[in-house]
PDB file of C-alpha atoms in Angstrom:
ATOM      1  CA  UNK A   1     106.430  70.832  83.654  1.00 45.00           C
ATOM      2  CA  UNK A   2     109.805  68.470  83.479  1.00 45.00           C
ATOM      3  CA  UNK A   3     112.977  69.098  82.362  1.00 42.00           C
ATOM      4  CA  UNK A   4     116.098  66.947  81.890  1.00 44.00           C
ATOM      5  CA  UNK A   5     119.965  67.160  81.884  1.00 44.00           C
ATOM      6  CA  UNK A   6     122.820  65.101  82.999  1.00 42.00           C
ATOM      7  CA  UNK A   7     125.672  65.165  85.373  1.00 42.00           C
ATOM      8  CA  UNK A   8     128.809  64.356  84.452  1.00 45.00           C
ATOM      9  CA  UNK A   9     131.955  63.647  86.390  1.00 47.00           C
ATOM     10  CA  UNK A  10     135.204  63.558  84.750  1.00 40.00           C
ATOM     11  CA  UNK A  11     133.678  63.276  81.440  1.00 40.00           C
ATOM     12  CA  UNK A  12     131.727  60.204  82.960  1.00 45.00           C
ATOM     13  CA  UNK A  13     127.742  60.718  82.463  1.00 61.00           C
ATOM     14  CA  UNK A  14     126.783  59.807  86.071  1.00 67.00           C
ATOM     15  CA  UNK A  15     122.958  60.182  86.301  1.00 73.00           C
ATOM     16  CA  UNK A  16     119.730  61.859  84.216  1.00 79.00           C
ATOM     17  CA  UNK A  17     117.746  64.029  85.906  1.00 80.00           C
ATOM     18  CA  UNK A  18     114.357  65.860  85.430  1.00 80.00           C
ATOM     19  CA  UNK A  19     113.105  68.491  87.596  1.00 81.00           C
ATOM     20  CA  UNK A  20     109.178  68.389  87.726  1.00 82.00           C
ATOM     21  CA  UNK A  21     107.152  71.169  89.103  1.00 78.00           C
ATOM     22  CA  UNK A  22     104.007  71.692  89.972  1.00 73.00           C
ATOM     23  CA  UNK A  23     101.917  74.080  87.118  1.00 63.00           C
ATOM     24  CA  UNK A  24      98.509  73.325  88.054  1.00 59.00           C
ATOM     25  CA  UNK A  25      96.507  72.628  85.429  1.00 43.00           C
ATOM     26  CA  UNK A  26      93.610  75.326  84.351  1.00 46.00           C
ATOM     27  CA  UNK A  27      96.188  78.236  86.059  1.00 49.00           C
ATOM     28  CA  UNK A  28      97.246  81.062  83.541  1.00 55.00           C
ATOM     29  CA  UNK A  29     100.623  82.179  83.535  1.00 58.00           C
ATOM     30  CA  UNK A  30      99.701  85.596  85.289  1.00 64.00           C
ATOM     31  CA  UNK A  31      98.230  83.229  88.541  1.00 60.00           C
ATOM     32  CA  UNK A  32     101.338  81.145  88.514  1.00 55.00           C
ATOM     33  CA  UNK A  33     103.611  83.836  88.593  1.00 60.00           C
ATOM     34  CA  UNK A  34     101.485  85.428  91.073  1.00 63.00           C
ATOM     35  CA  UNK A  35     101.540  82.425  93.295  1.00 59.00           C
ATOM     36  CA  UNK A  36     105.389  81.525  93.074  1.00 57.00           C
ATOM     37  CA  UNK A  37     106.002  85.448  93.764  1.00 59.00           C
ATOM     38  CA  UNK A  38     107.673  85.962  90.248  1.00 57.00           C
ATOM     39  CA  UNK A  39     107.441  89.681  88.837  1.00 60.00           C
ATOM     40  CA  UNK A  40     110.219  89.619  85.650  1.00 57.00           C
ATOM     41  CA  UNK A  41     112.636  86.334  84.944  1.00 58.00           C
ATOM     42  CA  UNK A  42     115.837  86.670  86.546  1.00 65.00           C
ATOM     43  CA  UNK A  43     116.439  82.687  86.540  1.00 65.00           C
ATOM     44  CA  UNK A  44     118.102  83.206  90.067  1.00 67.00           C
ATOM     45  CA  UNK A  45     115.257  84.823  91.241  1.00 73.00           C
ATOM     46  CA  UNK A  46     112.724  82.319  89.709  1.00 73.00           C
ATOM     47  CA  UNK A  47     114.451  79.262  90.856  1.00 76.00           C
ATOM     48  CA  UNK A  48     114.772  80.768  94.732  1.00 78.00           C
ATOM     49  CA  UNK A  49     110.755  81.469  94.152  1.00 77.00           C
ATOM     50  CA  UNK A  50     110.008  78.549  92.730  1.00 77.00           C
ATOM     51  CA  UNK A  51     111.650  76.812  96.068  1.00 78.00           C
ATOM     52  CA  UNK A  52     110.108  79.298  98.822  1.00 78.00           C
ATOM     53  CA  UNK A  53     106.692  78.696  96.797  1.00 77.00           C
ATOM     54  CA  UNK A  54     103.719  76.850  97.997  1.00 76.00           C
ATOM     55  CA  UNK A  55     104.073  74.129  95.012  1.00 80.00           C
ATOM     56  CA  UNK A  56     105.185  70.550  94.901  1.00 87.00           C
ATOM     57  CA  UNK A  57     108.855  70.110  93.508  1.00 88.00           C
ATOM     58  CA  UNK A  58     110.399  66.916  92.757  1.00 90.00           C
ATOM     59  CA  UNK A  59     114.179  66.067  90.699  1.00 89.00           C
ATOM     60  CA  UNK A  60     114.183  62.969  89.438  1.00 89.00           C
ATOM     61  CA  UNK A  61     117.545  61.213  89.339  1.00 88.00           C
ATOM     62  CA  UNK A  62     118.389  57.734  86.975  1.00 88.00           C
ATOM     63  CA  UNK A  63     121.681  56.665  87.235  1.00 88.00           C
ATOM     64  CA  UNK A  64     122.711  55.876  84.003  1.00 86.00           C
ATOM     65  CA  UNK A  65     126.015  53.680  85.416  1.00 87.00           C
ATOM     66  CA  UNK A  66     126.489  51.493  89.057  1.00 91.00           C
ATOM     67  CA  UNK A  67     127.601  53.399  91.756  1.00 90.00           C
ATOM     68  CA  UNK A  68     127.971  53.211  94.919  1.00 91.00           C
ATOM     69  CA  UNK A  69     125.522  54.152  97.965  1.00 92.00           C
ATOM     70  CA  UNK A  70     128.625  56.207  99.418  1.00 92.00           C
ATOM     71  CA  UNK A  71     130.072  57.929  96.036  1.00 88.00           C
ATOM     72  CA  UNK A  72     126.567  59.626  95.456  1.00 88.00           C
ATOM     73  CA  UNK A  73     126.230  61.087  98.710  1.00 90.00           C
ATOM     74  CA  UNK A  74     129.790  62.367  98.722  1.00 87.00           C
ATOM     75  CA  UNK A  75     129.216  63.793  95.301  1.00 83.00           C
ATOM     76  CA  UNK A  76     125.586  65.395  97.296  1.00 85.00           C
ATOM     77  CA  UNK A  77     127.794  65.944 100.423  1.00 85.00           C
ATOM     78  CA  UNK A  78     130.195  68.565  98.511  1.00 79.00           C
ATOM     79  CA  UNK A  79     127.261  70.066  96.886  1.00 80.00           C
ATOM     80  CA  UNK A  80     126.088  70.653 100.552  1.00 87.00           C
ATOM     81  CA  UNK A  81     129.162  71.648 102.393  1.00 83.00           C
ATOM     82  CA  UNK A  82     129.445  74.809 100.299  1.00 81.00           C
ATOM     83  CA  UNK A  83     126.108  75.985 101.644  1.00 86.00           C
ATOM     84  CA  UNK A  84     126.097  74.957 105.195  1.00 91.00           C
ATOM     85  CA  UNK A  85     129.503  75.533 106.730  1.00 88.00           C
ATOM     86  CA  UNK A  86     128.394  74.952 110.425  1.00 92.00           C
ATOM     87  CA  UNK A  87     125.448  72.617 111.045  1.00 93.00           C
ATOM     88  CA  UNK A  88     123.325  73.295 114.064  1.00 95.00           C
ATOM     89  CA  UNK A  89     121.883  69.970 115.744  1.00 95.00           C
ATOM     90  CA  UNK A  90     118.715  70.008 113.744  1.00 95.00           C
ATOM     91  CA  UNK A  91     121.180  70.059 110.345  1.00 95.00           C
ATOM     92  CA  UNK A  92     123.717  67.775 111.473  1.00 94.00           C
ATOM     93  CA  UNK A  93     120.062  65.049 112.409  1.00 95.00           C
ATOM     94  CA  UNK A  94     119.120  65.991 108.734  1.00 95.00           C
ATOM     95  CA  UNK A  95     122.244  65.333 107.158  1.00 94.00           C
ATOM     96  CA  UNK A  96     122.537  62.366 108.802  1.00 95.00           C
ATOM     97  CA  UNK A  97     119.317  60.868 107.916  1.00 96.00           C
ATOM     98  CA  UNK A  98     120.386  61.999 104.328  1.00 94.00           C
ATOM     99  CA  UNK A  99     123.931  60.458 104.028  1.00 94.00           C
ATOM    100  CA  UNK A 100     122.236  57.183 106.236  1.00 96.00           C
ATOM    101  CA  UNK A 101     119.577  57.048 102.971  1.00 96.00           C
ATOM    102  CA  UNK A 102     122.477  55.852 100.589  1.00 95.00           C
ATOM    103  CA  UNK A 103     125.390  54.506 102.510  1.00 94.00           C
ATOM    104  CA  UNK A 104     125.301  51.030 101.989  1.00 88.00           C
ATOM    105  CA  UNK A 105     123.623  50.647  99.318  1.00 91.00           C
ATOM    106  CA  UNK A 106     124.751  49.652  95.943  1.00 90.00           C
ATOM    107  CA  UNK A 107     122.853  51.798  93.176  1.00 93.00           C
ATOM    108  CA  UNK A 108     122.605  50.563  90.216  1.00 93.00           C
ATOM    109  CA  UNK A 109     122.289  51.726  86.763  1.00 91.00           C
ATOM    110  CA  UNK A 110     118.638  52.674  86.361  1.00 91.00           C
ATOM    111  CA  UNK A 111     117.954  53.247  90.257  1.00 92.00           C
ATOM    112  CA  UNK A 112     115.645  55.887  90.424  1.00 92.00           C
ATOM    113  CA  UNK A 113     115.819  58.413  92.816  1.00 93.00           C
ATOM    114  CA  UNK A 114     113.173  61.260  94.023  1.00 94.00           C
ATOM    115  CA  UNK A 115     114.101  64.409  96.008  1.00 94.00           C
ATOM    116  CA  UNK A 116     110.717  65.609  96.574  1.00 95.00           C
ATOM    117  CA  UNK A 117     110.612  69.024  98.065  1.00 93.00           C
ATOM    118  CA  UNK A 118     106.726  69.318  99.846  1.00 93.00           C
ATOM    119  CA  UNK A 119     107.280  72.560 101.609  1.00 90.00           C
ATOM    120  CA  UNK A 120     110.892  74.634 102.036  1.00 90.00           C
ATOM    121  CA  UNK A 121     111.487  72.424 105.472  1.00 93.00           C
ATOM    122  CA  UNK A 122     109.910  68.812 104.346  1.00 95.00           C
ATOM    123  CA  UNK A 123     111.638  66.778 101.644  1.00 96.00           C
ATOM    124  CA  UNK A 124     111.057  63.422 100.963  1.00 97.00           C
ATOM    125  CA  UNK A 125     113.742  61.274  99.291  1.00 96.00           C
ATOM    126  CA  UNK A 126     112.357  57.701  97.377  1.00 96.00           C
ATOM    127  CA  UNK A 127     114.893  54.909  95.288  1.00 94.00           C
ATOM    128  CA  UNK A 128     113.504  51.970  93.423  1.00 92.00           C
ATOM    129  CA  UNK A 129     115.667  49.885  91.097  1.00 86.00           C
ATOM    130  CA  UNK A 130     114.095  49.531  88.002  1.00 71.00           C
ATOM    131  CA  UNK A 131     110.873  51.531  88.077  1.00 74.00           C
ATOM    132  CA  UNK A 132     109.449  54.638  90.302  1.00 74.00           C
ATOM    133  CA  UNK A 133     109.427  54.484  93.962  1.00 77.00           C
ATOM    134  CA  UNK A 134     106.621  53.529  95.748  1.00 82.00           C
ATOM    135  CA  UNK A 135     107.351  54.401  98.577  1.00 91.00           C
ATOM    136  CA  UNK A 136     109.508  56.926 101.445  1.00 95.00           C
ATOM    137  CA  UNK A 137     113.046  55.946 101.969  1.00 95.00           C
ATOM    138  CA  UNK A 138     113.543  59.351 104.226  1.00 96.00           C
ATOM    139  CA  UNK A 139     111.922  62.407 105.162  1.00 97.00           C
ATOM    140  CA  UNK A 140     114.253  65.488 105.841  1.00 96.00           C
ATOM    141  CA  UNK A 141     113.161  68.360 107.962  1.00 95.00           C
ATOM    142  CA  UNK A 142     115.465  70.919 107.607  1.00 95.00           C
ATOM    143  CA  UNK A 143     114.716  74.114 105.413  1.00 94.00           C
ATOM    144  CA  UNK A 144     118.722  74.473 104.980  1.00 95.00           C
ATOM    145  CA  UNK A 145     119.435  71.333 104.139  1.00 95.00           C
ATOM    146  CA  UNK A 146     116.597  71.023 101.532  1.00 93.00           C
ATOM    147  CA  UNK A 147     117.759  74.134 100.446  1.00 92.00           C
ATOM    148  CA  UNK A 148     121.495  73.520 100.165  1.00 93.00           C
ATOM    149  CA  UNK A 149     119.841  70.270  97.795  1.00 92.00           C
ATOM    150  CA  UNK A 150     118.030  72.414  95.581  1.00 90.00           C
ATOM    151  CA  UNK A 151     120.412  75.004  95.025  1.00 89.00           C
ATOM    152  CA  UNK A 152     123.496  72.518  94.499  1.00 88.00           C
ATOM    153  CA  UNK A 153     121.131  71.852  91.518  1.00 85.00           C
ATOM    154  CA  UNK A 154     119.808  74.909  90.365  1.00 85.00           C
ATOM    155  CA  UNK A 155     122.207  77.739  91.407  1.00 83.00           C
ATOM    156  CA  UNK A 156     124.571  79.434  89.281  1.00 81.00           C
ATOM    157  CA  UNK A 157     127.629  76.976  89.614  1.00 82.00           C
ATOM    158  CA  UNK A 158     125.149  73.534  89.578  1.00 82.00           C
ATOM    159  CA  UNK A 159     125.980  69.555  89.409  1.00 79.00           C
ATOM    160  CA  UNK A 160     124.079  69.643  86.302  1.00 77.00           C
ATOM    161  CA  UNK A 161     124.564  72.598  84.387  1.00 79.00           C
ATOM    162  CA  UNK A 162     122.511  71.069  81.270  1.00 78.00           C
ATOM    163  CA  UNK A 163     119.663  70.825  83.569  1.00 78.00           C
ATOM    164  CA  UNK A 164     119.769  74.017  84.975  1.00 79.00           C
ATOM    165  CA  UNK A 165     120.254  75.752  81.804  1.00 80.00           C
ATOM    166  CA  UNK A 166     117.291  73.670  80.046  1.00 80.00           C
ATOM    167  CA  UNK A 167     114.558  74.429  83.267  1.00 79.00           C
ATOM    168  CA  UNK A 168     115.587  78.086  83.138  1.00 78.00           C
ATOM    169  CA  UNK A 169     115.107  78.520  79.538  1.00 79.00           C
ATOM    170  CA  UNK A 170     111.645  76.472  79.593  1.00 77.00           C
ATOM    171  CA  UNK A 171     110.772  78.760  82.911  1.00 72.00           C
ATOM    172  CA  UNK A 172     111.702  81.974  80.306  1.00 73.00           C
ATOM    173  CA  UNK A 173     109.998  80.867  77.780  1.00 74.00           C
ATOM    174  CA  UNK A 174     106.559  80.237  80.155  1.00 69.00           C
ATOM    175  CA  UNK A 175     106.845  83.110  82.096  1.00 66.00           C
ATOM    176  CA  UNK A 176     107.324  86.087  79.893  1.00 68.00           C
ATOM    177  CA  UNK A 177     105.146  85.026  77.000  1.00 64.00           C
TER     178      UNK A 177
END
C-alpha cells in the first residue's frame, strides 16, 4: 500500500512523499489487523500500531526543489526536538549518525530519499539522485529516534499533513470494510 502528499514550507512545495507499508499479499483484512494489533480505526491508534508492528515501513521522500544537506535535517531536527527533549547517549549517537547522513550534502531536486523503518529500533535511511537507492547511507538504532521520525510524519500536528490525511483515509477505508 503507498500513499503520497507533500510538504510545504512557507507556501514552498519542498518534497513528495509516499509512505509504503507492508500488506502482504494473500492476507485478509481480519489477519492484518490482527497482526498490526488494530481492533476499530482510531488513525492515532493505527498509525502507533502500524509502527510497533512486525511489518516493513518505508516513506519515500523526492525533493521536488535543491536544498541543502543541512536545511533538511534542520527541518527533520525540529520535527525531532519536540519528541525527545533530553537525549540519553544512545539518542544523542543516533541523532548524530542521522544529522551526519545529510550535512554536507547538496540535495537536489529529484534526490530520493528512504526512511525505512525494519523493526521499532532499526531504521535504515538510503539517497540516490535521480533514481532509487541502492544502497545504505545509515542505519539508526534507536527506537526513540525512529519513533520521533515516524510520528513527526504521521502524528496529529505532521510535516505533511496531505500525507497523513491521505494514508489515514486509505488505512479507513481498508480496515473497516
Amino acid at each position: 500500500m503507498s500513499l503520497l502528499g507533500y510538504r510545504d514550507k512557507f507556501f514552498v512545495k519542498v518534497y513528495a512523499a509516499a509512505f509504503y507499508v507492508d500488506y502482504s499479499l494473500g492476507i485478509d483484512t481480519e489477519q492484518w489487523k490482527e497482526k498490526i494489533g488494530i481492533e476499530s480505526f482510531d488513525s492515532n491508534s493505527v498509525f502507533d500500531s502500524i509502527f510497533k508492528a512486525p511489518v516493513v515501513k518505508s516513506l519515500s521522500i523526492i525533493l521536488v526543489r535543491d536544498v541543502d544537506g543541512k536545511t533538511f535535517v534542520n527541518a527533520l531536527n525540529d520535527v525531532i526536538a519536540h519528541k525527545i527533549k533530553k537525549p540519553n547517549a544512545e539518542e544523542e549517537s543516533s541523532l548524530s549518525t542521522f544529522q551526519n547522513t545529510f550535512l554536507g550534502r547538496n540535495l537536489k531536486q529529484g534526490t530520493s530519499i528512504y526512511l525505512t523503518w525494519l523493526e521499532p529500533s532499526r531504521m535504515l535511511i538510503s539517497i540516490s539522485e535521480n533514481q532509487d537507492p541502492s544502497q545504505v547511507d545509515a542505519e539508526i538504532k534507536s527506537a526513540t529516534v525512529n519513533y520521533a521520525l515516524y510520528d513527526g510524519f504521521f502524528s496529529n500536528s505532521p510535516v505533511s499533513p496531505s500525507l497523513r490525511s491521505s494514508t489515514a483515509q486509505l488505512l479507513e477505508a481498508l480496515l473497516t470494510k
